[in-house]
PDB file of C-alpha atoms in Angstrom:
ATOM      1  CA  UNK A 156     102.021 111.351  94.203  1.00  0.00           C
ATOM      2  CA  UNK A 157     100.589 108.869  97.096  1.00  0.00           C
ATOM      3  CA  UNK A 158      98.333 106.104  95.656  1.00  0.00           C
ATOM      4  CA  UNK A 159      94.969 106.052  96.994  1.00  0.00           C
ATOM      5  CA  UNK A 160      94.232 102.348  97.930  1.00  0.00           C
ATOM      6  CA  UNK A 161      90.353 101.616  98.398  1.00  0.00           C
ATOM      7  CA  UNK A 162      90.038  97.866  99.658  1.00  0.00           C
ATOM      8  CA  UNK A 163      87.108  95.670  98.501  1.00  0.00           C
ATOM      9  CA  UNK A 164      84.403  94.210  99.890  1.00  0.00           C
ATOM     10  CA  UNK A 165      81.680  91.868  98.298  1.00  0.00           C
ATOM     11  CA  UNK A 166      80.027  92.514  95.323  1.00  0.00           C
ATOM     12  CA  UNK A 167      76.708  90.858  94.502  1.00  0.00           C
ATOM     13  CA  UNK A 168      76.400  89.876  90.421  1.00  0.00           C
ATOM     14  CA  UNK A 169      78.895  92.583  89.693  1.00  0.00           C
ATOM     15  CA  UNK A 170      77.423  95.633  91.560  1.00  0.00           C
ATOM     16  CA  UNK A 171      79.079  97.295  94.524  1.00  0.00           C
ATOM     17  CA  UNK A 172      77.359  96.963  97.948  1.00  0.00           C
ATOM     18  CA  UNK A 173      75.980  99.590  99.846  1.00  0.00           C
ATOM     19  CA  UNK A 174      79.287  98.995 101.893  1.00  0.00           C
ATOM     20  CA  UNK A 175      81.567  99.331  99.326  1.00  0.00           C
ATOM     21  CA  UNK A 176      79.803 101.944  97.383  1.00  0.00           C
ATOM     22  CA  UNK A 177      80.106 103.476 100.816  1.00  0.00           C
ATOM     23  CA  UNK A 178      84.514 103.186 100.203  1.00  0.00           C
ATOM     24  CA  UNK A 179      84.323 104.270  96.841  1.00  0.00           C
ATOM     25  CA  UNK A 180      82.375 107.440  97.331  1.00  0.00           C
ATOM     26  CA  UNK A 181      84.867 108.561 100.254  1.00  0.00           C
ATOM     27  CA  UNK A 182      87.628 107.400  97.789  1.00  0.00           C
ATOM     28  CA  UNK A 183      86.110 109.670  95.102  1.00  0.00           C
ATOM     29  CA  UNK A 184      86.121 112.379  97.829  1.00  0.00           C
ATOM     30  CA  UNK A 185      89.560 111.979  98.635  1.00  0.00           C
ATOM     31  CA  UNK A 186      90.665 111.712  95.029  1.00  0.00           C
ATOM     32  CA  UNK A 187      89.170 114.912  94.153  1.00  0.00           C
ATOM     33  CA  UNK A 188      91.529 116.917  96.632  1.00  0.00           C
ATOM     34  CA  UNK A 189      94.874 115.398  94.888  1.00  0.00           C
ATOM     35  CA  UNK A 190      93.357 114.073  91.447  1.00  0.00           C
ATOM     36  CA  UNK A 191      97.139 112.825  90.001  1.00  0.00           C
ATOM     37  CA  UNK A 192      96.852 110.487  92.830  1.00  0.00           C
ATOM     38  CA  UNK A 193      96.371 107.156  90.994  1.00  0.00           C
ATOM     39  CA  UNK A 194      93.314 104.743  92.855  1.00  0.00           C
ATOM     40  CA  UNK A 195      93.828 101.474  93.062  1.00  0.00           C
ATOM     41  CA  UNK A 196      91.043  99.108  93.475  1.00  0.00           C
ATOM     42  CA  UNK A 197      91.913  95.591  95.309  1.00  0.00           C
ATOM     43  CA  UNK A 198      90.312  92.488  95.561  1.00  0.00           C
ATOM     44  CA  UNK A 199      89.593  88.988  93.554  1.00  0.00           C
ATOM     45  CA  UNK A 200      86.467  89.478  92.262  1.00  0.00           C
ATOM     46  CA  UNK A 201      85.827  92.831  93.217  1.00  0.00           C
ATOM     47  CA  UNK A 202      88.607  94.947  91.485  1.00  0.00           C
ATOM     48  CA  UNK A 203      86.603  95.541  88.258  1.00  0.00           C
ATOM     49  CA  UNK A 204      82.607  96.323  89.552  1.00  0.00           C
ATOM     50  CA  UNK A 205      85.221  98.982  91.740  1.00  0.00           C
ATOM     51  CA  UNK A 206      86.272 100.606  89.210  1.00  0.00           C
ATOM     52  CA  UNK A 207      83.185 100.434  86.776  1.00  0.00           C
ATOM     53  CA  UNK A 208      81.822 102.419  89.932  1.00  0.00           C
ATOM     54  CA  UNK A 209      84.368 104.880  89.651  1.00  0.00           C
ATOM     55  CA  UNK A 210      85.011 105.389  86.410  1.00  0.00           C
ATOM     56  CA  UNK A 211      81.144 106.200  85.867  1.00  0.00           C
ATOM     57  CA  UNK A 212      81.392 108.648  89.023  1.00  0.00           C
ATOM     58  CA  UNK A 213      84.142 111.144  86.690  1.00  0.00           C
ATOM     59  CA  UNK A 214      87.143 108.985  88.333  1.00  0.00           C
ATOM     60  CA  UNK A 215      90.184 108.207  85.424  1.00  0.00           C
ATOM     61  CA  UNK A 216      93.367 107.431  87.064  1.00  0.00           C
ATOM     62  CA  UNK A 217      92.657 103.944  88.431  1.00  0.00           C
ATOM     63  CA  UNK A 218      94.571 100.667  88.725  1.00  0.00           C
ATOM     64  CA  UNK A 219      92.882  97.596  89.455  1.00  0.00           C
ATOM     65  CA  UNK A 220      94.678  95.083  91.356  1.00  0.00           C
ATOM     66  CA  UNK A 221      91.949  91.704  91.045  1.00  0.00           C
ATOM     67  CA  UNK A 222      94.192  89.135  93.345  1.00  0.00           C
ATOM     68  CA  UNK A 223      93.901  90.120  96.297  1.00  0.00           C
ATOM     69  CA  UNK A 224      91.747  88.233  99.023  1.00  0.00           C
ATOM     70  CA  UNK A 225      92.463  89.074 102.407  1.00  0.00           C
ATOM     71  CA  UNK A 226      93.023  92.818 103.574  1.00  0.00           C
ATOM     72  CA  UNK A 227      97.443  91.799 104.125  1.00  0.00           C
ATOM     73  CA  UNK A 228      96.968  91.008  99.792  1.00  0.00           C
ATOM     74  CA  UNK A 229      95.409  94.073  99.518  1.00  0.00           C
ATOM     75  CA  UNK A 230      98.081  96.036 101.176  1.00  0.00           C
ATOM     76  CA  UNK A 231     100.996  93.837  99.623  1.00  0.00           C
ATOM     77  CA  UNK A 232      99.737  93.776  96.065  1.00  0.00           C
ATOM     78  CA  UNK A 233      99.053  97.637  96.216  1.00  0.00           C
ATOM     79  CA  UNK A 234     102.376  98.138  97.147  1.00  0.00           C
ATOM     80  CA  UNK A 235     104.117  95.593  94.876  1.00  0.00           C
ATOM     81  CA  UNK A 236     102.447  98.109  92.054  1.00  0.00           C
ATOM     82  CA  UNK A 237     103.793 101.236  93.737  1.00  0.00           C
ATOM     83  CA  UNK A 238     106.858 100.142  95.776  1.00  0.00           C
ATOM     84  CA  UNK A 239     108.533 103.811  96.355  1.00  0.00           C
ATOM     85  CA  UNK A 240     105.432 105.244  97.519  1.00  0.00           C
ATOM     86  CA  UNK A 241     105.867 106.932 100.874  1.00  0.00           C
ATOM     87  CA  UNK A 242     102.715 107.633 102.351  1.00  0.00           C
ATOM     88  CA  UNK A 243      99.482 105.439 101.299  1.00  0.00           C
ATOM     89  CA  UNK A 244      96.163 107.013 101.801  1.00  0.00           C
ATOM     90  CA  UNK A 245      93.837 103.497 102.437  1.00  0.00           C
ATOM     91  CA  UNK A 246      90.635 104.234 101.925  1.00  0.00           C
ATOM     92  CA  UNK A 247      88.154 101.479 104.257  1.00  0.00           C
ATOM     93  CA  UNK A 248      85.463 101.430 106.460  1.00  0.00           C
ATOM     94  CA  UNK A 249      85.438 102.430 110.320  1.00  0.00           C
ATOM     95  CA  UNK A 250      85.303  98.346 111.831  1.00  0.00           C
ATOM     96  CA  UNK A 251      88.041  97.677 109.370  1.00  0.00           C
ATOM     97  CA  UNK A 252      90.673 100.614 110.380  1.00  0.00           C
ATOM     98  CA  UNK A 253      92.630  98.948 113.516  1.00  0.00           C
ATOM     99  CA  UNK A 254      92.693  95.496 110.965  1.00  0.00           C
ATOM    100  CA  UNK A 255      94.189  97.764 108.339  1.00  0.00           C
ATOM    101  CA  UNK A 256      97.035  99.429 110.552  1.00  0.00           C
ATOM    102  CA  UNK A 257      97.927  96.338 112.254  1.00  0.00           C
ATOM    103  CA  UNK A 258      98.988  94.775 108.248  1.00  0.00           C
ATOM    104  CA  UNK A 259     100.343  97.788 107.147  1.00  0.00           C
ATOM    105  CA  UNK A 260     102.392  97.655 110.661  1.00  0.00           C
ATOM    106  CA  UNK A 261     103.370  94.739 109.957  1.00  0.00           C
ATOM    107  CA  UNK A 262     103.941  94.745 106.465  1.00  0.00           C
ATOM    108  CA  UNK A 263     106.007  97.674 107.172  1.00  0.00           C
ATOM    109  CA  UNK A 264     104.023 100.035 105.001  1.00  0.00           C
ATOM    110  CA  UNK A 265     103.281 103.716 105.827  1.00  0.00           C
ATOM    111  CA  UNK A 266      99.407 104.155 105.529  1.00  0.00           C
ATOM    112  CA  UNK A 267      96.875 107.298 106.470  1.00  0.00           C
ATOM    113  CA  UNK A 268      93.547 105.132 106.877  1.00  0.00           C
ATOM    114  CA  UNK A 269      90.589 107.325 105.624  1.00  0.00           C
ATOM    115  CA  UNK A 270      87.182 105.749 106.882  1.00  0.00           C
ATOM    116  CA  UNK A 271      84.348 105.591 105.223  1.00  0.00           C
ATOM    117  CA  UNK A 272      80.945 105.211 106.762  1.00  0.00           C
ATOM    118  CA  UNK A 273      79.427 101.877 107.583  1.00  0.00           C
ATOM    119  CA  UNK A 274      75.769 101.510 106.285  1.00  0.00           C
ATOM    120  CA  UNK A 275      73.525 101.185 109.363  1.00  0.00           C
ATOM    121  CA  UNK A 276      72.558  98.073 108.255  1.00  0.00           C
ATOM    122  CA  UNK A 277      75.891  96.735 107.974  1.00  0.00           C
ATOM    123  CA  UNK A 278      77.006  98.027 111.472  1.00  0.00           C
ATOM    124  CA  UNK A 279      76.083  94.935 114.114  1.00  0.00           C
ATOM    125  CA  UNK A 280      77.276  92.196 111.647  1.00  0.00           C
ATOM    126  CA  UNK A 281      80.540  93.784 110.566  1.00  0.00           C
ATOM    127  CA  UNK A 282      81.024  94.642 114.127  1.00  0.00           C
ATOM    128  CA  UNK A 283      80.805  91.075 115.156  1.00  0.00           C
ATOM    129  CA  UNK A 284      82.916  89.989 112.278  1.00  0.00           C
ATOM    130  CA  UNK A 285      85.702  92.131 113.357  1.00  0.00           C
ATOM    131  CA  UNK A 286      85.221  90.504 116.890  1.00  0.00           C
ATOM    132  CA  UNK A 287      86.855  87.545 115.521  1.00  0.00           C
ATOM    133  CA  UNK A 288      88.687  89.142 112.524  1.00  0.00           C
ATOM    134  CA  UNK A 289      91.112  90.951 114.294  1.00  0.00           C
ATOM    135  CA  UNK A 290      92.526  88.734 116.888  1.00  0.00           C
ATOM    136  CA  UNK A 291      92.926  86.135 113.885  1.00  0.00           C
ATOM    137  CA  UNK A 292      95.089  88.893 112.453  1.00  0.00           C
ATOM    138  CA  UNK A 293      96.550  89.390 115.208  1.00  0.00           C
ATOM    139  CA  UNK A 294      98.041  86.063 115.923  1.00  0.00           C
ATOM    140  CA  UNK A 295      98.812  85.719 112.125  1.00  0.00           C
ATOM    141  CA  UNK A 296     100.980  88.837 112.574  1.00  0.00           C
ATOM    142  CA  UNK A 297     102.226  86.872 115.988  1.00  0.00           C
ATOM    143  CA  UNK A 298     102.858  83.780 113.942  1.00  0.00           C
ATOM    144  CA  UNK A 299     104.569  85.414 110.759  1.00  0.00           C
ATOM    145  CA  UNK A 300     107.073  87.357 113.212  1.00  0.00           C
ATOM    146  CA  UNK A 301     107.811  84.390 115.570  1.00  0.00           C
ATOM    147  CA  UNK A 302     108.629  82.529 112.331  1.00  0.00           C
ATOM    148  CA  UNK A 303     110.600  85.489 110.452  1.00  0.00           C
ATOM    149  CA  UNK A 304     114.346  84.264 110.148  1.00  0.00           C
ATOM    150  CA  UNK A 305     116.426  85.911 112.946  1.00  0.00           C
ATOM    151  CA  UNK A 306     118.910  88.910 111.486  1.00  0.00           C
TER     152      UNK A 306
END
């Protein structure tokens, strides 16, 4: 049994985003095909319009995990809940995927990224976003491993 992570995005007075609706509808996709899979929704904020979403979409087996605020939380909170887990299955959108890997890399978990689509409307700003987004992560990953205590 391999959790099914979905990471969150914003949600606007407690409703998903076209964006995030977007994750949870490939999430519910995904789910269907191994259904003992537990889902965990991640993100402060976000965790509990994710799985309102999914629980009124058919979906049962879902843990919420509200702390998390920054996609490395995700991916350490998720697997601080399920810490034998082999394989992950993160469920995010397209921009976000080489972010994703690059934690999970780091954090030294084993992830399948699963992409959902990105609303056209979304595309050019999330694009841009991830301009700076991922070198940031990138030289936090730099920073955290120049700085890990030599073995």
């Amino acid at each position: 049994m391999n959790p099914i992570v979905v990471l969150g995005s914003k949600v606007v007075d407690g409703q998903v985003t076209d964006l995030l609706a977007s994750r949870l509808e490939k999430a519910i996709e995904v789910s269907s095909m191994t259904p003992e899979a537990p889902v965990v929704v991640s993100g402060f904020g976000e965790a509990a319009a994710m799985a309102d979403y999914l629980r009124a979409r058919g979906v049962t087996n879902i843990v919420e995990e509200p702390w998390a605020t920054s996609t490395n939380e995700n991916l350490e909170n998720a697997h601080a809940l399920f810490p034998d887990t082999l394989q992950w299955t993160v469920v995010t959108s397209g921009f976000h995927a080489w972010r994703t890997y690059l934690w999970a890399w780091h954090l030294g978990i084993p992830i399948k990224v699963v992409t959902a689509r990105t609303p056209s409307a979304e595309r050019l700003g999330m694009a841009i976003r991830e301009c700076f987004a991922l070198p940031h992560s990138t030289l936090r990953v730099l920073w955290r491993k120049l700085r890990a205590p030599k073995s």
